[in-house]
Amino acid sequence: MTDTIPEGARAGGDGLMVKAEKVHKSFGRVEVLKGIDLEVKPGEVMCVIGPSGSGKSTFLRCVNHLEKINAGRLWVNGHLVGYRQKGDKLYELRDREVSAQRREIGMVFQRFNLFPHMTALGNVMEAPVRVKGESKAKARERAAVLLERVGLGDKVGNYPAQLSGGQQQRVAIARALAMEPALMLFDEPTSALDPELVGEVLDVMKQLALDGMTMVVVTHEIGFAREVGDSLVFMDDGVVVEKGVPREVLSNPQHPRTRDFLSKVL
């Protein structure tokens, strides 16, 4: 078997980077996503806000098939995520095929999840060498460039324990970028940081947006959403309540639930 994505998995997407149609996800009897419809264009920065438990992080995890959806369809970059369609039926892809799809998607979590026994350089090199089969020399050169890009060119030899939380999160961003993804997912990337360290991570994300990276960002940083986001989605109780241009949604929310939420966070 090869690691290429099967043609049967390429079933649509309409030129969008992300397309979700009626996506449902349950954990046991608890329905967490109740029919999500969303579209993200190439180069777009979509920010997702909402209260805890609204399904924001679960949706991100479904986008890269860390969680399997129970109903609906999800496409990333034209690929039907996690499944092959034949006629009207869906067939689940094998693990190696899913892994091949996932290479197109970088994900940055709340916690940094760096390998503690590896330097910053080693953490960024690891996936290209192990997963893509790159030579260590090529991976090392690219890792150094990426660490410089996130402002850590002088920390290549430092271990995670020698770095601040903000620096560790920037290493995690560089690590995700090392796989050259078409899409970056951020799951509240600043929520575990001390307040004075938040800005250095957001600055890296702003630069990624300026460079044209397609991003879906679950965040509590309303200022970032207003300044950097091309679109803003408010989720509550497993549904998309409201979406639109960030400044318009934030200054003039149309739905009472959105107004109530924003009155407590602005």
PDB file of C-alpha atoms in Angstrom:
ATOM      1  CA  MET A   1       0.000   0.000   0.000  1.00  0.00           C
ATOM      2  CA  THR A   2       1.208   3.516  -0.728  1.00  0.00           C
ATOM      3  CA  ASP A   3       0.734   6.568   1.440  1.00  0.00           C
ATOM      4  CA  THR A   4      -1.055   8.475  -1.298  1.00  0.00           C
ATOM      5  CA  ILE A   5      -4.596   9.652  -0.719  1.00  0.00           C
ATOM      6  CA  PRO A   6      -7.063   7.447  -2.611  1.00  0.00           C
ATOM      7  CA  GLU A   7      -8.923   9.090  -5.467  1.00  0.00           C
ATOM      8  CA  GLY A   8     -12.205   7.953  -3.950  1.00  0.00           C
ATOM      9  CA  ALA A   9     -11.467  10.173  -0.994  1.00  0.00           C
ATOM     10  CA  ARG A  10     -11.323  13.242  -3.228  1.00  0.00           C
ATOM     11  CA  ALA A  11     -15.029  13.871  -3.465  1.00  0.00           C
ATOM     12  CA  GLY A  12     -15.620  17.583  -3.403  1.00  0.00           C
ATOM     13  CA  GLY A  13     -14.853  20.681  -1.435  1.00  0.00           C
ATOM     14  CA  ASP A  14     -15.727  23.213  -4.159  1.00  0.00           C
ATOM     15  CA  GLY A  15     -12.251  24.760  -4.134  1.00  0.00           C
ATOM     16  CA  LEU A  16     -12.510  25.469  -0.399  1.00  0.00           C
ATOM     17  CA  MET A  17      -9.785  24.631   2.105  1.00  0.00           C
ATOM     18  CA  VAL A  18     -12.360  23.352   4.623  1.00  0.00           C
ATOM     19  CA  LYS A  19     -15.954  22.420   3.947  1.00  0.00           C
ATOM     20  CA  ALA A  20     -18.193  20.965   6.650  1.00  0.00           C
ATOM     21  CA  GLU A  21     -21.694  19.747   5.838  1.00  0.00           C
ATOM     22  CA  LYS A  22     -24.085  18.787   8.629  1.00  0.00           C
ATOM     23  CA  VAL A  23     -21.297  17.427  10.823  1.00  0.00           C
ATOM     24  CA  HIS A  24     -22.490  15.541  13.902  1.00  0.00           C
ATOM     25  CA  LYS A  25     -20.369  14.113  16.701  1.00  0.00           C
ATOM     26  CA  SER A  26     -21.485  12.317  19.859  1.00  0.00           C
ATOM     27  CA  PHE A  27     -19.638  10.882  22.824  1.00  0.00           C
ATOM     28  CA  GLY A  28     -21.924   8.150  24.100  1.00  0.00           C
ATOM     29  CA  ARG A  29     -25.330   9.739  24.550  1.00  0.00           C
ATOM     30  CA  VAL A  30     -23.965  13.276  24.581  1.00  0.00           C
ATOM     31  CA  GLU A  31     -24.294  15.009  21.211  1.00  0.00           C
ATOM     32  CA  VAL A  32     -21.451  17.539  21.053  1.00  0.00           C
ATOM     33  CA  LEU A  33     -21.790  18.690  17.428  1.00  0.00           C
ATOM     34  CA  LYS A  34     -25.335  19.010  16.119  1.00  0.00           C
ATOM     35  CA  GLY A  35     -24.991  19.652  12.400  1.00  0.00           C
ATOM     36  CA  ILE A  36     -22.113  22.031  11.696  1.00  0.00           C
ATOM     37  CA  ASP A  37     -21.992  23.773   8.302  1.00  0.00           C
ATOM     38  CA  LEU A  38     -18.853  25.840   7.723  1.00  0.00           C
ATOM     39  CA  GLU A  39     -16.644  26.884   4.825  1.00  0.00           C
ATOM     40  CA  VAL A  40     -13.062  28.187   4.934  1.00  0.00           C
ATOM     41  CA  LYS A  41     -11.481  29.600   1.789  1.00  0.00           C
ATOM     42  CA  PRO A  42      -7.778  29.201   0.964  1.00  0.00           C
ATOM     43  CA  GLY A  43      -5.821  31.936   2.741  1.00  0.00           C
ATOM     44  CA  GLU A  44      -8.691  32.709   5.135  1.00  0.00           C
ATOM     45  CA  VAL A  45      -8.262  33.113   8.889  1.00  0.00           C
ATOM     46  CA  MET A  46     -11.414  31.884  10.635  1.00  0.00           C
ATOM     47  CA  CYS A  47     -11.674  32.537  14.373  1.00  0.00           C
ATOM     48  CA  VAL A  48     -14.083  30.454  16.442  1.00  0.00           C
ATOM     49  CA  ILE A  49     -15.350  31.715  19.787  1.00  0.00           C
ATOM     50  CA  GLY A  50     -17.904  30.479  22.283  1.00  0.00           C
ATOM     51  CA  PRO A  51     -18.324  29.214  25.843  1.00  0.00           C
ATOM     52  CA  SER A  52     -16.566  26.136  27.170  1.00  0.00           C
ATOM     53  CA  GLY A  53     -18.334  22.960  26.118  1.00  0.00           C
ATOM     54  CA  SER A  54     -19.797  24.462  22.955  1.00  0.00           C
ATOM     55  CA  GLY A  55     -17.993  21.986  20.666  1.00  0.00           C
ATOM     56  CA  LYS A  56     -15.247  24.263  19.315  1.00  0.00           C
ATOM     57  CA  SER A  57     -12.291  21.988  20.104  1.00  0.00           C
ATOM     58  CA  THR A  58     -14.209  18.877  19.093  1.00  0.00           C
ATOM     59  CA  PHE A  59     -14.866  20.391  15.693  1.00  0.00           C
ATOM     60  CA  LEU A  60     -11.150  21.094  15.211  1.00  0.00           C
ATOM     61  CA  ARG A  61     -10.319  17.516  16.165  1.00  0.00           C
ATOM     62  CA  CYS A  62     -12.839  16.264  13.618  1.00  0.00           C
ATOM     63  CA  VAL A  63     -11.240  18.364  10.873  1.00  0.00           C
ATOM     64  CA  ASN A  64      -8.022  16.344  11.113  1.00  0.00           C
ATOM     65  CA  HIS A  65      -9.812  13.095  12.020  1.00  0.00           C
ATOM     66  CA  LEU A  66      -8.513  12.880  15.572  1.00  0.00           C
ATOM     67  CA  GLU A  67     -12.216  12.336  16.228  1.00  0.00           C
ATOM     68  CA  LYS A  68     -14.475  10.450  13.830  1.00  0.00           C
ATOM     69  CA  ILE A  69     -17.705  12.185  12.904  1.00  0.00           C
ATOM     70  CA  ASN A  70     -20.982  10.315  13.292  1.00  0.00           C
ATOM     71  CA  ALA A  71     -22.779  11.961  10.383  1.00  0.00           C
ATOM     72  CA  GLY A  72     -22.214  14.543   7.688  1.00  0.00           C
ATOM     73  CA  ARG A  73     -19.186  15.249   5.504  1.00  0.00           C
ATOM     74  CA  LEU A  74     -15.876  17.042   5.992  1.00  0.00           C
ATOM     75  CA  TRP A  75     -13.444  18.008   3.227  1.00  0.00           C
ATOM     76  CA  VAL A  76      -9.971  19.496   3.606  1.00  0.00           C
ATOM     77  CA  ASN A  77      -8.248  20.789   0.481  1.00  0.00           C
ATOM     78  CA  GLY A  78     -10.657  18.785  -1.678  1.00  0.00           C
ATOM     79  CA  HIS A  79     -10.164  15.522   0.233  1.00  0.00           C
ATOM     80  CA  LEU A  80     -13.034  13.823   2.013  1.00  0.00           C
ATOM     81  CA  VAL A  81     -11.575  13.496   5.507  1.00  0.00           C
ATOM     82  CA  GLY A  82     -11.231   9.968   6.858  1.00  0.00           C
ATOM     83  CA  TYR A  83     -13.409   8.271   4.249  1.00  0.00           C
ATOM     84  CA  ARG A  84     -13.634   7.111   0.664  1.00  0.00           C
ATOM     85  CA  GLN A  85     -16.935   7.560  -1.156  1.00  0.00           C
ATOM     86  CA  LYS A  86     -18.119   4.954  -3.627  1.00  0.00           C
ATOM     87  CA  GLY A  87     -21.545   5.643  -5.042  1.00  0.00           C
ATOM     88  CA  ASP A  88     -23.663   6.763  -2.121  1.00  0.00           C
ATOM     89  CA  LYS A  89     -21.658   4.832   0.495  1.00  0.00           C
ATOM     90  CA  LEU A  90     -18.736   5.904   2.656  1.00  0.00           C
ATOM     91  CA  TYR A  91     -15.889   3.559   3.526  1.00  0.00           C
ATOM     92  CA  GLU A  92     -13.434   4.407   6.278  1.00  0.00           C
ATOM     93  CA  LEU A  93      -9.838   4.862   5.198  1.00  0.00           C
ATOM     94  CA  ARG A  94      -7.048   2.770   6.652  1.00  0.00           C
ATOM     95  CA  ASP A  95      -4.810   4.289   9.319  1.00  0.00           C
ATOM     96  CA  ARG A  96      -1.931   4.912   6.918  1.00  0.00           C
ATOM     97  CA  GLU A  97      -4.257   6.654   4.457  1.00  0.00           C
ATOM     98  CA  VAL A  98      -5.616   8.861   7.248  1.00  0.00           C
ATOM     99  CA  SER A  99      -2.040   9.667   8.290  1.00  0.00           C
ATOM    100  CA  ALA A 100      -1.254  10.708   4.718  1.00  0.00           C
ATOM    101  CA  GLN A 101      -4.244  13.075   4.765  1.00  0.00           C
ATOM    102  CA  ARG A 102      -3.237  14.469   8.140  1.00  0.00           C
ATOM    103  CA  ARG A 103       0.105  15.630   6.769  1.00  0.00           C
ATOM    104  CA  GLU A 104      -1.742  18.484   5.059  1.00  0.00           C
ATOM    105  CA  ILE A 105      -3.002  19.728   8.418  1.00  0.00           C
ATOM    106  CA  GLY A 106      -0.905  21.262  11.192  1.00  0.00           C
ATOM    107  CA  MET A 107      -2.379  21.451  14.677  1.00  0.00           C
ATOM    108  CA  VAL A 108      -1.277  23.452  17.696  1.00  0.00           C
ATOM    109  CA  PHE A 109      -2.857  22.515  21.023  1.00  0.00           C
ATOM    110  CA  GLN A 110      -3.378  24.319  24.334  1.00  0.00           C
ATOM    111  CA  ARG A 111      -0.530  22.317  25.831  1.00  0.00           C
ATOM    112  CA  PHE A 112       2.711  22.259  23.931  1.00  0.00           C
ATOM    113  CA  ASN A 113       3.319  18.474  23.986  1.00  0.00           C
ATOM    114  CA  LEU A 114       6.993  18.862  23.099  1.00  0.00           C
ATOM    115  CA  PHE A 115       9.356  15.927  23.525  1.00  0.00           C
ATOM    116  CA  PRO A 116      11.199  16.832  26.763  1.00  0.00           C
ATOM    117  CA  HIS A 117      14.330  14.866  25.842  1.00  0.00           C
ATOM    118  CA  MET A 118      14.793  16.724  22.542  1.00  0.00           C
ATOM    119  CA  THR A 119      16.074  20.228  21.892  1.00  0.00           C
ATOM    120  CA  ALA A 120      13.924  22.794  20.131  1.00  0.00           C
ATOM    121  CA  LEU A 121      15.717  21.869  16.906  1.00  0.00           C
ATOM    122  CA  GLY A 122      15.153  18.153  17.513  1.00  0.00           C
ATOM    123  CA  ASN A 123      11.441  18.654  18.172  1.00  0.00           C
ATOM    124  CA  VAL A 124      10.986  20.507  14.870  1.00  0.00           C
ATOM    125  CA  MET A 125      13.089  17.997  12.900  1.00  0.00           C
ATOM    126  CA  GLU A 126      11.400  14.863  14.205  1.00  0.00           C
ATOM    127  CA  ALA A 127       8.258  14.586  12.063  1.00  0.00           C
ATOM    128  CA  PRO A 128       9.858  15.410   8.688  1.00  0.00           C
ATOM    129  CA  VAL A 129      12.522  12.746   9.320  1.00  0.00           C
ATOM    130  CA  ARG A 130      10.237  10.091  10.811  1.00  0.00           C
ATOM    131  CA  VAL A 131       7.077  10.644   8.792  1.00  0.00           C
ATOM    132  CA  LYS A 132       8.229  12.137   5.487  1.00  0.00           C
ATOM    133  CA  GLY A 133      11.592  10.400   5.312  1.00  0.00           C
ATOM    134  CA  GLU A 134      13.558  13.624   4.878  1.00  0.00           C
ATOM    135  CA  SER A 135      17.304  13.494   5.370  1.00  0.00           C
ATOM    136  CA  LYS A 136      18.473  14.776   8.742  1.00  0.00           C
ATOM    137  CA  ALA A 137      20.557  17.438   7.033  1.00  0.00           C
ATOM    138  CA  LYS A 138      17.580  18.827   5.110  1.00  0.00           C
ATOM    139  CA  ALA A 139      15.275  18.615   8.149  1.00  0.00           C
ATOM    140  CA  ARG A 140      17.874  20.321  10.358  1.00  0.00           C
ATOM    141  CA  GLU A 141      18.310  23.178   7.894  1.00  0.00           C
ATOM    142  CA  ARG A 142      14.566  23.742   7.552  1.00  0.00           C
ATOM    143  CA  ALA A 143      14.014  23.454  11.334  1.00  0.00           C
ATOM    144  CA  ALA A 144      16.604  26.166  11.945  1.00  0.00           C
ATOM    145  CA  VAL A 145      14.861  28.439   9.422  1.00  0.00           C
ATOM    146  CA  LEU A 146      11.464  27.825  11.055  1.00  0.00           C
ATOM    147  CA  LEU A 147      12.774  28.503  14.554  1.00  0.00           C
ATOM    148  CA  GLU A 148      14.237  31.754  13.259  1.00  0.00           C
ATOM    149  CA  ARG A 149      10.847  32.531  11.719  1.00  0.00           C
ATOM    150  CA  VAL A 150       9.116  32.213  15.114  1.00  0.00           C
ATOM    151  CA  GLY A 151      11.802  34.302  16.816  1.00  0.00           C
ATOM    152  CA  LEU A 152      13.758  31.471  18.410  1.00  0.00           C
ATOM    153  CA  GLY A 153      16.850  31.326  16.248  1.00  0.00           C
ATOM    154  CA  ASP A 154      18.986  31.621  19.390  1.00  0.00           C
ATOM    155  CA  LYS A 155      17.198  28.765  21.197  1.00  0.00           C
ATOM    156  CA  VAL A 156      17.812  25.863  18.797  1.00  0.00           C
ATOM    157  CA  GLY A 157      19.859  23.942  21.370  1.00  0.00           C
ATOM    158  CA  ASN A 158      17.569  24.548  24.331  1.00  0.00           C
ATOM    159  CA  TYR A 159      15.390  21.822  25.820  1.00  0.00           C
ATOM    160  CA  PRO A 160      11.709  22.497  26.595  1.00  0.00           C
ATOM    161  CA  ALA A 161      12.422  22.793  30.341  1.00  0.00           C
ATOM    162  CA  GLN A 162      14.782  25.664  29.538  1.00  0.00           C
ATOM    163  CA  LEU A 163      12.096  27.594  27.630  1.00  0.00           C
ATOM    164  CA  SER A 164       9.179  29.714  28.794  1.00  0.00           C
ATOM    165  CA  GLY A 165       5.634  28.652  27.993  1.00  0.00           C
ATOM    166  CA  GLY A 166       5.445  31.178  25.173  1.00  0.00           C
ATOM    167  CA  GLN A 167       8.710  29.934  23.712  1.00  0.00           C
ATOM    168  CA  GLN A 168       7.541  26.320  23.944  1.00  0.00           C
ATOM    169  CA  GLN A 169       4.330  27.190  22.117  1.00  0.00           C
ATOM    170  CA  ARG A 170       6.333  28.906  19.387  1.00  0.00           C
ATOM    171  CA  VAL A 171       8.438  25.746  19.031  1.00  0.00           C
ATOM    172  CA  ALA A 172       5.152  23.819  18.722  1.00  0.00           C
ATOM    173  CA  ILE A 173       4.069  26.155  15.905  1.00  0.00           C
ATOM    174  CA  ALA A 174       7.406  25.673  14.137  1.00  0.00           C
ATOM    175  CA  ARG A 175       7.021  21.908  14.550  1.00  0.00           C
ATOM    176  CA  ALA A 176       3.600  21.997  12.901  1.00  0.00           C
ATOM    177  CA  LEU A 177       4.937  24.156  10.058  1.00  0.00           C
ATOM    178  CA  ALA A 178       7.785  21.719   9.452  1.00  0.00           C
ATOM    179  CA  MET A 179       5.357  19.353   7.729  1.00  0.00           C
ATOM    180  CA  GLU A 180       4.481  22.130   5.247  1.00  0.00           C
ATOM    181  CA  PRO A 181       0.728  21.947   5.892  1.00  0.00           C
ATOM    182  CA  ALA A 182      -1.919  23.538   3.701  1.00  0.00           C
ATOM    183  CA  LEU A 183      -4.029  24.286   6.789  1.00  0.00           C
ATOM    184  CA  MET A 184      -3.185  25.207  10.380  1.00  0.00           C
ATOM    185  CA  LEU A 185      -5.553  24.531  13.277  1.00  0.00           C
ATOM    186  CA  PHE A 186      -5.049  26.314  16.597  1.00  0.00           C
ATOM    187  CA  ASP A 187      -6.925  25.069  19.663  1.00  0.00           C
ATOM    188  CA  GLU A 188      -6.808  27.946  22.171  1.00  0.00           C
ATOM    189  CA  PRO A 189      -3.031  28.220  21.756  1.00  0.00           C
ATOM    190  CA  THR A 190      -2.602  30.951  24.386  1.00  0.00           C
ATOM    191  CA  SER A 191      -4.944  29.690  27.103  1.00  0.00           C
ATOM    192  CA  ALA A 192      -2.181  27.880  29.039  1.00  0.00           C
ATOM    193  CA  LEU A 193       0.179  30.869  28.972  1.00  0.00           C
ATOM    194  CA  ASP A 194       0.861  33.556  31.511  1.00  0.00           C
ATOM    195  CA  PRO A 195      -0.700  36.820  30.299  1.00  0.00           C
ATOM    196  CA  GLU A 196       2.632  38.500  29.551  1.00  0.00           C
ATOM    197  CA  LEU A 197       3.603  35.637  27.196  1.00  0.00           C
ATOM    198  CA  VAL A 198       0.418  35.680  25.099  1.00  0.00           C
ATOM    199  CA  GLY A 199       1.553  38.484  22.799  1.00  0.00           C
ATOM    200  CA  GLU A 200       4.660  36.709  21.506  1.00  0.00           C
ATOM    201  CA  VAL A 201       2.580  33.737  20.315  1.00  0.00           C
ATOM    202  CA  LEU A 202      -0.128  35.927  18.781  1.00  0.00           C
ATOM    203  CA  ASP A 203       2.548  37.904  16.929  1.00  0.00           C
ATOM    204  CA  VAL A 204       3.763  34.694  15.256  1.00  0.00           C
ATOM    205  CA  MET A 205       0.189  33.807  14.304  1.00  0.00           C
ATOM    206  CA  LYS A 206      -0.380  37.298  12.880  1.00  0.00           C
ATOM    207  CA  GLN A 207       2.689  36.893  10.696  1.00  0.00           C
ATOM    208  CA  LEU A 208       1.454  33.496   9.486  1.00  0.00           C
ATOM    209  CA  ALA A 209      -1.818  35.161   8.490  1.00  0.00           C
ATOM    210  CA  LEU A 210       0.074  37.884   6.608  1.00  0.00           C
ATOM    211  CA  ASP A 211       2.052  35.150   4.828  1.00  0.00           C
ATOM    212  CA  GLY A 212      -1.222  33.687   3.538  1.00  0.00           C
ATOM    213  CA  MET A 213      -1.561  30.589   5.738  1.00  0.00           C
ATOM    214  CA  THR A 214      -5.115  29.249   5.970  1.00  0.00           C
ATOM    215  CA  MET A 215      -5.975  29.065   9.674  1.00  0.00           C
ATOM    216  CA  VAL A 216      -8.869  28.000  11.894  1.00  0.00           C
ATOM    217  CA  VAL A 217      -8.299  29.431  15.363  1.00  0.00           C
ATOM    218  CA  VAL A 218     -10.348  28.536  18.422  1.00  0.00           C
ATOM    219  CA  THR A 219      -9.594  31.413  20.759  1.00  0.00           C
ATOM    220  CA  HIS A 220     -10.645  33.610  23.661  1.00  0.00           C
ATOM    221  CA  GLU A 221      -8.460  36.420  22.313  1.00  0.00           C
ATOM    222  CA  ILE A 222     -11.194  38.706  20.996  1.00  0.00           C
ATOM    223  CA  GLY A 223      -8.687  41.383  19.983  1.00  0.00           C
ATOM    224  CA  PHE A 224      -6.843  38.887  17.786  1.00  0.00           C
ATOM    225  CA  ALA A 225     -10.121  37.794  16.188  1.00  0.00           C
ATOM    226  CA  ARG A 226     -11.051  41.409  15.467  1.00  0.00           C
ATOM    227  CA  GLU A 227      -7.642  42.384  14.090  1.00  0.00           C
ATOM    228  CA  VAL A 228      -6.534  39.267  12.206  1.00  0.00           C
ATOM    229  CA  GLY A 229      -9.641  37.223  11.465  1.00  0.00           C
ATOM    230  CA  ASP A 230     -11.326  37.272   8.072  1.00  0.00           C
ATOM    231  CA  SER A 231     -14.387  35.560   9.529  1.00  0.00           C
ATOM    232  CA  LEU A 232     -15.745  34.977  13.017  1.00  0.00           C
ATOM    233  CA  VAL A 233     -17.886  32.051  14.130  1.00  0.00           C
ATOM    234  CA  PHE A 234     -19.770  31.964  17.420  1.00  0.00           C
ATOM    235  CA  MET A 235     -20.625  28.422  18.575  1.00  0.00           C
ATOM    236  CA  ASP A 236     -22.851  27.393  21.437  1.00  0.00           C
ATOM    237  CA  ASP A 237     -24.287  24.026  22.433  1.00  0.00           C
ATOM    238  CA  GLY A 238     -22.918  22.223  19.385  1.00  0.00           C
ATOM    239  CA  VAL A 239     -24.246  24.578  16.696  1.00  0.00           C
ATOM    240  CA  VAL A 240     -23.047  27.627  14.779  1.00  0.00           C
ATOM    241  CA  VAL A 241     -25.161  30.429  16.219  1.00  0.00           C
ATOM    242  CA  GLU A 242     -23.719  33.292  14.197  1.00  0.00           C
ATOM    243  CA  LYS A 243     -20.944  33.941  11.700  1.00  0.00           C
ATOM    244  CA  GLY A 244     -19.722  36.929   9.750  1.00  0.00           C
ATOM    245  CA  VAL A 245     -17.033  39.584   9.480  1.00  0.00           C
ATOM    246  CA  PRO A 246     -15.352  39.843  12.923  1.00  0.00           C
ATOM    247  CA  ARG A 247     -15.797  43.586  13.426  1.00  0.00           C
ATOM    248  CA  GLU A 248     -19.464  43.394  12.447  1.00  0.00           C
ATOM    249  CA  VAL A 249     -20.260  40.405  14.666  1.00  0.00           C
ATOM    250  CA  LEU A 250     -18.396  41.907  17.627  1.00  0.00           C
ATOM    251  CA  SER A 251     -19.873  45.389  17.312  1.00  0.00           C
ATOM    252  CA  ASN A 252     -23.383  44.428  16.256  1.00  0.00           C
ATOM    253  CA  PRO A 253     -24.209  40.769  17.054  1.00  0.00           C
ATOM    254  CA  GLN A 254     -27.544  39.693  15.620  1.00  0.00           C
ATOM    255  CA  HIS A 255     -28.376  36.718  17.838  1.00  0.00           C
ATOM    256  CA  PRO A 256     -29.364  37.196  21.507  1.00  0.00           C
ATOM    257  CA  ARG A 257     -27.045  34.353  22.585  1.00  0.00           C
ATOM    258  CA  THR A 258     -24.099  36.027  20.851  1.00  0.00           C
ATOM    259  CA  ARG A 259     -24.947  39.352  22.492  1.00  0.00           C
ATOM    260  CA  ASP A 260     -25.135  37.705  25.913  1.00  0.00           C
ATOM    261  CA  PHE A 261     -21.770  35.950  25.467  1.00  0.00           C
ATOM    262  CA  LEU A 262     -19.988  39.049  24.179  1.00  0.00           C
ATOM    263  CA  SER A 263     -21.396  41.206  26.990  1.00  0.00           C
ATOM    264  CA  LYS A 264     -19.471  38.976  29.418  1.00  0.00           C
ATOM    265  CA  VAL A 265     -16.136  38.820  27.561  1.00  0.00           C
ATOM    266  CA  LEU A 266     -15.751  42.308  26.051  1.00  0.00           C
TER     267      LEU A 266
END
